Amino acid sequence: MSEVKVVDARNTFCPGPLMELISNMKMASVGDTIELLSTDEGSGADVPEWVNKVGHEIISNEKIEGVWHIKVRKAK
Amino acid sequence: MRILIVGGGTGGTVLANNLARRLAVEIRSHKVRLTMLTASDKHLYQPGLLYVAFGQMTPDQLYRDQAGLLESSVEFHVDPVVKFQLDQKQVVTKSGKTYEYDILIIATGSRIVPDEVPGLKEGSENFYTVEGAVRLRKRLMEFEGGTIAMVVSLPHKCPVAPVEAMFMLHDFFKARGIRDKVRLRYHYPVNKVHATANVAVWAKPEFDKAGIEYETLFNLKEVDPEKQIVYSEEGTECKYDLLIAIPPHRGMEEIENNKMGQAGWIPTHRHKLTMDGYDNVYVIGDATNIPVSKTGSAAHFEAEVVAENIESQIKTGSTVREYDGKVYCFIEGGFDRATYNAFDYVNLPVLKPPSKSIHWFKMAYNRMYWTTVRGLL
Ligand SMILES: Cc1cc2nc3c(=O)[nH]c(=O)nc-3n(C[C@H](O)[C@H](O)[C@H](O)COP(=O)(O)OP(=O)(O)OC[C@H]3O[C@@H](n4cnc5c(N)ncnc54)[C@H](O)[C@@H]3O)c2cc1C
């Protein structure tokens, strides 16, 4: 199994957690998994919306002690 | 103690001058040696490029001789680094010289890579280089009507630039008396008009008021320069007459060649600003991978933190400050009004409504920049 790359976007506003994820997805290879950590309230909904629209895959999405942990697999 | 700064842009220059003053006595008595290696004898004020595109500044106003911006105690060479041998605490330059150091600061910035998107280079204009801004200026003056589309690739320098450009386009065509013949379309990768929440909240109603159309969740996929169509990863497209792009960015090639970070972004501690794995290597400005906007303002504040810590390390044996993610950005809301965004890792205040006075402050800053990099302001 390939390693999960963690993108720590906790406490960041600009350019923001979703931007950090998009930048990292661009650098990843198809099949790679990235776990985004975010303290931004909107992330729980915003990130899946982007992932689904672009056609990647959400593996898990949960909030643990105020931090969103969202795992995404690059599908294309 | 040998301190070596690689990169003479905003971050490197602020840092060099700040250190030269803090360590004046140590440099004079040869206890400390402060050296800068950079890639150009000229210093470019990049924020001015936006004003060049709109005919409000000329390219010559954006340059100064780098040597003239530095304290005389800084040893300065235009000789870019090609090899970073961090384990041996040395770098090798293009001319073949080796420079050893005790403390290294990397401030090599970032570059645009339009080639990463098929068709982008041929099909679009941008204001991210001097040549680009001059060409766009001509295209805007010649434009007589049709659709102007803005597309944004990530990550990029100055996150607010695409929003500012839209408001300036609106005012530019109003002034030319043909705003009704120009359709302005803005495309943005996330599901709001800007990734920074407070900017999005402010800009959306302003776009509506100015009749600027927007499409969110538009991640740039490719451009067909013949058909003049830009396509998104999400499966949508836009036909344009003039395409303005914020092209994809990467860190410098030498950083990638030396395998110091994916896409040239160097893994950096977000508070200490040290490179991961090396306590004696600092990274500031665009070159880092920290989650903060790639701006001159961030580079400046980071340089101040690093300067204070290096001084403290030399004089007391320990560091004193952490970078808190501070950034201050002006945001132009057109040709005669502006607001600003001031935030850090944990605070994001609501934006103030744009005013004439903030706009004039930004215009003054465009000239004051040279005093701030010298460390006089
Ligand atoms: C159109 C535009 C508008 C902008 N507007 C704003 C704004 O309003 N506000 C704001 O704060 N920021 C703005 N910015 C961003 C700002 O210009 C940059 O973020 C800032 O310059 C980054 O500073 P830096 O020191 O990291 O890199 P730079 O200032 O880019 O400097 C990098 C330096 O490294 C040198 N170098 C490169 N490779 C090597 C090497 N191998 N060896 C040695 N030296 C090397 C270069 O010659 C250069 O001197 C804007 C940028 C653009 C393009």
Coordinates of C-alpha atoms and ligand atoms in Angstrom, one line a residue:
Chain A
M1 CA 0.0 0.0 0.0
S2 CA 1.3 3.4 -0.8
E3 CA 2.0 5.9 2.0
V4 CA -0.6 8.6 2.9
K5 CA 0.8 12.1 2.6
V6 CA -0.5 14.4 5.3
V7 CA -1.1 18.0 4.3
D8 CA -1.4 20.0 7.6
A9 CA -3.5 23.1 6.8
R10 CA -4.6 23.7 10.4
N11 CA -4.9 27.3 11.3
T12 CA -4.3 28.7 7.8
F13 CA -6.5 31.2 6.0
C14 CA -4.7 32.3 3.0
P15 CA -4.7 30.7 0.5
G16 CA -6.7 28.2 2.6
P17 CA -7.0 24.5 3.2
L18 CA -8.7 23.6 0.0
M19 CA -6.0 25.5 -2.0
E20 CA -3.3 23.5 -0.1
L21 CA -5.1 20.3 -1.0
I22 CA -5.5 21.2 -4.7
S23 CA -1.8 22.2 -4.9
N24 CA -0.7 18.9 -3.4
M25 CA -3.1 16.9 -5.5
K26 CA -1.5 18.4 -8.6
M27 CA 1.9 17.2 -7.5
A28 CA 0.6 13.7 -6.5
S29 CA 0.4 10.6 -8.8
V30 CA -2.8 8.8 -9.7
G31 CA -3.7 6.4 -6.9
D32 CA -1.9 8.4 -4.2
T33 CA -3.8 9.3 -1.0
I34 CA -3.6 12.6 0.7
E35 CA -4.9 13.4 4.2
L36 CA -5.9 17.0 4.7
L37 CA -6.0 18.4 8.3
S38 CA -8.0 21.5 8.6
T39 CA -9.5 23.6 11.4
D40 CA -11.6 25.6 8.9
E41 CA -15.3 25.0 9.7
G42 CA -16.2 25.0 6.0
S43 CA -13.8 22.2 5.0
G44 CA -16.1 19.3 5.9
A45 CA -18.4 20.3 3.1
D46 CA -16.2 22.4 0.7
V47 CA -13.5 19.7 0.2
P48 CA -15.9 16.9 -0.7
E49 CA -17.7 19.3 -3.1
W50 CA -14.5 20.0 -5.0
V51 CA -13.3 16.3 -4.9
N52 CA -16.6 15.1 -6.3
K53 CA -16.8 17.8 -9.0
V54 CA -13.2 17.0 -10.2
G55 CA -13.8 13.3 -10.0
H56 CA -11.3 12.2 -7.3
E57 CA -12.4 10.0 -4.4
I58 CA -13.2 10.7 -0.7
I59 CA -11.9 7.9 1.4
S60 CA -12.9 9.3 4.8
N61 CA -14.1 12.5 6.3
E62 CA -14.3 13.0 10.0
K63 CA -13.9 15.7 12.6
I64 CA -11.7 14.7 15.6
E65 CA -11.3 17.2 18.4
G66 CA -12.1 20.2 16.2
V67 CA -9.9 19.1 13.3
W68 CA -11.2 17.8 10.0
H69 CA -9.3 14.7 8.8
I70 CA -10.2 14.3 5.1
K71 CA -8.6 11.5 3.1
V72 CA -8.7 11.9 -0.7
R73 CA -7.4 9.5 -3.4
K74 CA -6.3 11.0 -6.7
A75 CA -8.3 9.2 -9.3
K76 CA -7.2 10.8 -12.6
Chain B
M1 CA 30.5 33.0 11.8
R2 CA 29.6 32.9 8.1
I3 CA 26.1 33.9 7.2
L4 CA 25.1 33.2 3.6
I5 CA 21.9 34.6 2.0
V6 CA 20.9 33.0 -1.3
G7 CA 18.5 35.3 -3.2
G8 CA 18.3 39.1 -3.4
G9 CA 14.6 39.7 -3.8
T10 CA 12.3 41.1 -1.2
G11 CA 13.0 38.6 1.6
G12 CA 16.8 38.3 1.0
T13 CA 17.3 42.1 0.8
V14 CA 15.2 42.9 3.9
L15 CA 17.1 40.2 5.8
A16 CA 20.6 41.3 4.7
N17 CA 20.0 44.9 5.6
N18 CA 18.4 44.0 8.9
L19 CA 21.2 41.7 9.9
A20 CA 23.9 44.2 8.7
R21 CA 22.5 46.7 11.3
R22 CA 22.0 44.2 14.1
L23 CA 25.4 42.7 13.7
A24 CA 27.3 45.9 12.6
V25 CA 29.9 45.6 15.4
E26 CA 30.5 41.9 14.8
I27 CA 30.9 42.4 11.1
R28 CA 33.3 45.3 11.6
S29 CA 35.4 43.2 13.9
H30 CA 35.3 40.3 11.4
K31 CA 33.6 38.0 13.9
V32 CA 30.7 37.7 11.4
R33 CA 30.8 37.7 7.6
L34 CA 27.5 38.4 5.7
T35 CA 27.4 37.4 2.1
M36 CA 24.6 37.5 -0.5
L37 CA 24.5 35.4 -3.7
T38 CA 21.8 36.3 -6.2
A39 CA 20.8 35.7 -9.8
S40 CA 20.5 39.3 -11.1
D41 CA 22.2 42.7 -10.6
K42 CA 18.7 44.3 -10.8
H43 CA 15.9 44.2 -8.2
L44 CA 12.4 44.0 -9.6
Y45 CA 9.4 45.3 -7.7
Q46 CA 6.9 42.7 -8.8
P47 CA 3.7 44.2 -7.4
G48 CA 4.2 47.0 -9.9
L49 CA 3.6 44.6 -12.8
L50 CA -0.2 44.9 -12.3
Y51 CA 0.1 48.6 -12.7
V52 CA 2.2 48.2 -15.9
A53 CA -0.5 46.1 -17.4
F54 CA -3.0 48.8 -16.8
G55 CA -0.8 51.6 -18.1
Q56 CA -0.2 53.2 -14.7
M57 CA 3.5 52.5 -14.3
T58 CA 6.3 51.9 -16.8
P59 CA 8.7 49.0 -16.6
D60 CA 11.8 51.2 -15.8
Q61 CA 10.0 52.4 -12.6
L62 CA 10.1 48.8 -11.3
Y63 CA 13.9 48.3 -11.3
R64 CA 16.8 49.4 -9.0
D65 CA 20.4 48.2 -8.9
Q66 CA 20.5 45.5 -6.3
A67 CA 24.0 46.6 -5.0
G68 CA 22.6 50.1 -4.2
L69 CA 19.8 48.6 -2.0
L70 CA 22.3 46.8 0.3
E71 CA 24.3 48.0 3.3
S72 CA 27.9 48.4 2.3
S73 CA 28.9 45.7 4.9
V74 CA 27.1 43.0 2.9
E75 CA 29.4 41.2 0.5
F76 CA 27.4 40.9 -2.7
H77 CA 27.9 38.7 -5.7
V78 CA 25.7 38.1 -8.8
D79 CA 26.5 34.4 -9.1
P80 CA 23.5 32.1 -8.7
V81 CA 23.8 28.9 -6.7
V82 CA 23.5 25.7 -8.7
K83 CA 24.4 23.1 -6.0
F84 CA 23.2 23.1 -2.4
Q85 CA 25.5 20.7 -0.5
L86 CA 23.7 21.1 2.9
D87 CA 25.4 18.2 4.6
Q88 CA 28.8 19.8 3.9
K89 CA 27.4 23.3 4.8
Q90 CA 28.4 24.7 1.4
V91 CA 26.9 25.8 -1.9
V92 CA 28.5 25.9 -5.4
T93 CA 27.7 28.7 -7.8
K94 CA 27.3 29.0 -11.6
S95 CA 30.8 30.4 -11.9
G96 CA 32.2 27.3 -10.1
K97 CA 33.0 28.9 -6.7
T98 CA 32.2 27.2 -3.5
Y99 CA 30.9 29.2 -0.5
E100 CA 30.9 27.6 2.9
Y101 CA 28.6 28.8 5.6
D102 CA 27.6 28.3 9.3
I103 CA 24.1 29.7 8.7
L104 CA 22.3 29.6 5.3
I105 CA 19.2 31.5 4.4
I106 CA 17.4 30.5 1.2
A107 CA 15.2 33.2 -0.4
T108 CA 15.1 32.2 -4.0
G109 CA 11.4 33.0 -4.7
S110 CA 9.2 31.3 -7.2
R111 CA 8.6 31.3 -11.0
I112 CA 5.7 30.9 -13.4
V113 CA 5.5 27.7 -15.5
P114 CA 2.8 28.3 -18.1
D115 CA 4.0 25.2 -20.0
E116 CA 2.4 22.9 -17.4
V117 CA -1.1 23.6 -18.9
P118 CA -1.5 22.6 -22.5
G119 CA -2.1 25.6 -24.7
L120 CA -1.8 28.2 -22.0
K121 CA 1.4 29.8 -23.2
E122 CA 0.1 30.3 -26.7
G123 CA -3.5 31.1 -25.8
S124 CA -3.2 33.5 -22.9
E125 CA -1.7 36.8 -21.5
N126 CA -0.4 37.4 -18.0
F127 CA 1.0 40.1 -15.8
Y128 CA 3.5 37.9 -14.0
T129 CA 6.6 39.0 -15.9
V130 CA 7.7 42.3 -17.3
E131 CA 7.3 41.1 -20.9
G132 CA 3.9 39.7 -20.1
A133 CA 2.6 42.9 -18.5
V134 CA 3.8 45.0 -21.4
R135 CA 2.1 42.7 -23.9
L136 CA -1.1 42.6 -21.9
R137 CA -1.1 46.4 -21.7
K138 CA -1.0 46.6 -25.5
R139 CA -3.8 44.0 -25.8
L140 CA -6.0 45.9 -23.4
M141 CA -5.5 49.2 -25.2
E142 CA -6.4 47.5 -28.5
F143 CA -9.4 45.6 -27.2
E144 CA -12.6 46.9 -28.7
G145 CA -15.2 44.4 -27.2
G146 CA -15.9 40.8 -26.5
T147 CA -15.2 38.3 -23.6
I148 CA -12.3 38.7 -21.3
A149 CA -11.8 35.6 -19.3
M150 CA -9.6 35.3 -16.2
V151 CA -8.3 31.8 -15.1
V152 CA -6.3 31.0 -12.1
S153 CA -3.8 28.2 -11.5
L154 CA -2.5 27.2 -8.1
P155 CA -0.5 27.9 -6.1
H156 CA 0.4 31.5 -7.2
K157 CA 2.1 34.6 -5.9
C158 CA -0.2 37.4 -4.5
P159 CA -3.5 35.5 -3.9
V160 CA -5.6 38.7 -4.3
A161 CA -4.1 39.7 -7.7
P162 CA -6.8 38.0 -9.8
V163 CA -9.6 39.8 -7.9
E164 CA -7.7 43.1 -8.1
A165 CA -7.3 42.6 -11.9
M166 CA -11.0 42.1 -12.4
F167 CA -11.9 45.4 -10.6
M168 CA -9.2 47.2 -12.6
L169 CA -10.5 45.7 -15.8
H170 CA -14.0 47.0 -15.0
D171 CA -12.7 50.6 -14.3
F172 CA -10.3 50.4 -17.3
F173 CA -13.1 49.8 -19.8
K174 CA -15.4 52.2 -18.1
A175 CA -12.8 54.9 -18.6
R176 CA -12.4 53.9 -22.2
G177 CA -16.2 54.2 -22.6
I178 CA -16.7 50.6 -23.8
R179 CA -17.6 48.7 -20.6
D180 CA -20.9 47.7 -22.1
K181 CA -19.1 46.0 -25.0
V182 CA -16.9 43.9 -22.7
R183 CA -18.0 40.8 -20.9
L184 CA -15.8 40.1 -17.9
R185 CA -15.7 36.5 -16.7
Y186 CA -13.8 35.3 -13.7
H187 CA -13.0 31.6 -13.1
Y188 CA -11.7 30.4 -9.8
P189 CA -10.6 26.9 -8.6
V190 CA -12.4 26.6 -5.2
N191 CA -16.2 26.9 -4.5
K192 CA -16.0 30.6 -3.5
V193 CA -14.8 33.7 -5.5
H194 CA -11.7 33.7 -3.3
A195 CA -10.0 31.1 -1.1
T196 CA -9.5 33.5 1.8
A197 CA -12.9 33.6 3.4
N198 CA -13.0 37.4 4.2
V199 CA -11.9 38.3 0.7
A200 CA -14.6 36.1 -0.8
V201 CA -17.3 37.6 1.4
W202 CA -16.3 41.1 0.3
A203 CA -15.6 40.5 -3.4
K204 CA -18.7 38.5 -4.4
P205 CA -21.2 41.4 -4.0
E206 CA -18.7 43.8 -5.5
F207 CA -18.4 41.5 -8.5
D208 CA -22.2 41.5 -8.8
K209 CA -22.3 45.3 -8.5
A210 CA -19.7 45.7 -11.3
G211 CA -21.4 43.1 -13.5
I212 CA -18.4 40.8 -13.4
E213 CA -19.5 37.2 -14.0
Y214 CA -17.9 34.4 -12.1
E215 CA -17.7 30.6 -12.2
T216 CA -16.3 28.8 -9.2
L217 CA -14.8 25.3 -9.0
F218 CA -13.0 25.9 -12.3
N219 CA -9.6 24.2 -12.2
L220 CA -7.7 25.0 -15.3
K221 CA -7.2 22.0 -17.5
E222 CA -6.2 23.2 -21.0
V223 CA -6.5 25.9 -23.5
D224 CA -7.3 25.7 -27.2
P225 CA -5.6 28.8 -28.7
E226 CA -7.1 28.2 -32.2
K227 CA -10.7 28.0 -31.1
Q228 CA -10.1 30.4 -28.2
I229 CA -11.7 28.1 -25.6
V230 CA -10.5 27.4 -22.1
Y231 CA -11.5 24.1 -20.4
S232 CA -11.7 23.1 -16.8
E233 CA -11.0 19.8 -15.0
E234 CA -14.6 19.9 -13.9
G235 CA -15.8 19.6 -17.5
T236 CA -16.9 23.2 -18.2
E237 CA -15.5 25.6 -20.8
C238 CA -15.4 29.2 -21.7
K239 CA -15.0 30.9 -25.1
Y240 CA -12.9 34.0 -24.9
D241 CA -11.6 36.8 -27.0
L242 CA -8.8 37.6 -24.5
L243 CA -7.6 35.2 -21.9
I244 CA -5.7 36.5 -18.9
A245 CA -4.1 33.7 -16.8
I246 CA -2.5 33.5 -13.4
P247 CA -0.2 30.7 -14.6
P248 CA 0.9 27.8 -12.4
H249 CA 4.0 28.5 -10.2
R250 CA 6.9 26.4 -8.9
G251 CA 9.9 27.1 -6.8
M252 CA 13.2 27.7 -8.6
E253 CA 14.7 25.1 -10.8
E254 CA 17.9 24.8 -8.7
I255 CA 15.7 23.8 -5.7
E256 CA 14.1 21.0 -7.7
N257 CA 17.4 19.9 -9.3
N258 CA 18.9 19.6 -5.8
K259 CA 15.9 17.6 -4.7
M260 CA 15.2 20.0 -1.8
G261 CA 11.4 20.0 -2.2
Q262 CA 8.5 18.8 -4.4
A263 CA 7.8 21.4 -7.2
G264 CA 10.6 23.5 -5.8
W265 CA 8.8 24.3 -2.5
I266 CA 11.2 23.7 0.4
P267 CA 9.7 21.9 3.5
T268 CA 9.9 24.6 6.2
H269 CA 8.8 24.8 9.8
R270 CA 5.9 27.2 9.9
H271 CA 7.0 29.0 13.1
K272 CA 10.8 28.5 13.2
L273 CA 11.3 29.0 9.4
T274 CA 14.0 26.4 9.4
M275 CA 14.3 23.9 6.6
D276 CA 13.1 20.4 7.8
G277 CA 16.1 18.4 9.0
Y278 CA 18.5 21.4 9.1
D279 CA 18.6 23.8 12.1
N280 CA 21.2 26.0 10.4
V281 CA 19.2 26.5 7.2
Y282 CA 16.3 29.1 7.1
V283 CA 13.9 29.5 4.3
I284 CA 11.8 32.6 3.7
G285 CA 9.4 34.0 1.1
D286 CA 7.9 32.3 -1.8
A287 CA 10.4 29.4 -1.7
T288 CA 8.9 27.8 1.4
N289 CA 6.0 25.3 1.5
I290 CA 4.4 26.9 4.5
P291 CA 0.6 27.5 4.2
V292 CA 0.8 31.2 4.0
S293 CA 0.2 33.5 0.9
K294 CA 3.2 33.9 -1.4
T295 CA 3.6 37.7 -0.9
G296 CA 6.4 40.2 -0.4
S297 CA 4.7 41.1 2.8
A298 CA 5.1 37.5 4.2
A299 CA 8.7 37.5 2.9
H300 CA 9.3 40.8 4.7
F301 CA 7.8 39.7 8.1
E302 CA 9.6 36.3 7.9
A303 CA 12.9 38.1 7.2
E304 CA 12.5 40.2 10.3
V305 CA 11.8 37.1 12.5
V306 CA 14.9 35.3 11.0
A307 CA 17.1 38.4 11.5
E308 CA 16.1 38.7 15.1
N309 CA 16.7 35.0 15.7
I310 CA 20.1 34.9 14.1
E311 CA 21.2 38.0 16.1
S312 CA 19.9 36.4 19.3
Q313 CA 21.6 33.1 18.4
I314 CA 24.9 34.8 17.9
K315 CA 24.7 37.0 20.9
T316 CA 23.0 34.8 23.5
G317 CA 23.0 31.3 22.1
S318 CA 19.3 30.9 21.6
T319 CA 16.4 32.2 19.4
V320 CA 13.7 34.5 20.6
R321 CA 10.8 34.7 18.2
E322 CA 8.5 32.6 16.1
Y323 CA 6.7 33.6 12.8
D324 CA 3.0 33.8 13.5
G325 CA 1.8 33.8 9.9
K326 CA 1.5 37.6 9.7
V327 CA 0.7 39.0 6.2
Y328 CA -0.6 42.4 5.2
C329 CA -2.0 42.9 1.7
F330 CA -3.4 45.9 -0.1
I331 CA -6.4 45.0 -2.3
E332 CA -7.3 47.3 -5.1
G333 CA -11.0 47.6 -5.7
G334 CA -10.6 49.5 -9.0
F335 CA -8.6 52.6 -10.1
D336 CA -9.4 54.8 -7.1
R337 CA -10.3 52.7 -4.1
A338 CA -8.7 49.9 -2.1
T339 CA -8.9 48.0 1.1
Y340 CA -6.4 45.7 2.9
N341 CA -6.2 42.3 4.5
A342 CA -4.1 41.9 7.6
F343 CA -4.1 38.4 9.2
D344 CA -2.0 35.7 10.7
Y345 CA -2.3 32.0 11.3
V346 CA -5.2 32.4 13.7
N347 CA -6.9 35.8 13.1
L348 CA -8.8 36.8 10.0
P349 CA -10.7 40.1 10.5
V350 CA -13.6 41.3 8.3
L351 CA -12.4 43.6 5.5
K352 CA -13.1 47.3 5.7
P353 CA -15.0 48.9 2.8
P354 CA -12.6 50.2 0.1
S355 CA -11.5 53.8 0.4
K356 CA -9.6 56.4 -1.7
S357 CA -7.1 56.9 1.1
I358 CA -6.0 53.2 1.2
H359 CA -5.7 53.3 -2.6
W360 CA -3.4 56.4 -2.4
F361 CA -1.4 54.7 0.4
K362 CA -0.8 51.7 -2.0
M363 CA 0.3 54.1 -4.8
A364 CA 2.7 55.7 -2.3
Y365 CA 3.9 52.3 -1.2
N366 CA 4.8 51.5 -4.8
R367 CA 7.5 54.1 -4.4
M368 CA 8.2 53.6 -0.7
Y369 CA 9.0 49.9 -1.3
W370 CA 12.6 50.9 -2.0
T371 CA 12.9 52.4 1.5
T372 CA 11.4 49.4 3.1
V373 CA 13.7 46.9 1.5
R374 CA 16.6 49.0 2.6
G375 CA 15.2 48.7 6.1
L376 CA 14.8 52.5 6.5
L377 CA 11.0 52.3 7.1
Ligands
LIG1 C1 1.9 40.7 -10.4 C2 2.4 40.5 -9.0 C3 1.8 41.3 -8.0 C4 2.1 41.2 -6.7 N1 1.6 42.0 -5.7 C5 1.9 41.9 -4.4 C6 1.4 42.7 -3.5 O1 0.6 43.6 -3.7 N2 1.8 42.6 -2.2 C7 2.8 41.7 -1.8 O2 3.1 41.6 -0.7 N3 3.3 40.8 -2.7 C8 2.9 40.9 -4.0 N4 3.5 40.1 -5.0 C9 4.4 39.0 -4.6 C10 5.8 39.3 -4.2 O3 6.4 40.0 -5.3 C11 6.6 38.1 -4.0 O4 5.9 37.2 -3.1 C12 8.0 38.4 -3.3 O5 8.8 39.1 -4.2 C13 8.6 37.2 -2.8 O6 9.9 37.5 -2.2 P1 11.1 36.4 -2.2 O7 12.2 37.1 -1.5 O8 10.6 35.2 -1.7 O9 11.4 36.2 -3.7 P2 11.8 37.3 -4.9 O10 11.5 38.7 -4.5 O11 11.1 36.8 -6.1 O12 13.3 37.1 -5.0 C14 14.0 35.9 -5.4 C15 15.5 36.3 -5.6 O13 16.2 35.1 -5.7 C16 17.1 35.2 -6.7 N5 17.5 33.8 -7.2 C17 16.7 33.0 -7.9 N6 17.3 31.8 -8.1 C18 18.5 31.9 -7.5 C19 19.7 31.1 -7.4 N7 19.7 29.8 -7.9 N8 20.7 31.5 -6.7 C20 20.7 32.8 -6.1 N9 19.7 33.6 -6.2 C21 18.6 33.2 -6.9 C22 16.4 36.1 -7.8 O14 17.4 36.7 -8.6 C23 15.7 37.1 -6.8 O15 16.6 38.1 -6.5 C24 3.2 40.2 -6.3 C25 3.8 39.5 -7.3 C26 3.4 39.6 -8.6 C27 4.1 38.8 -9.7

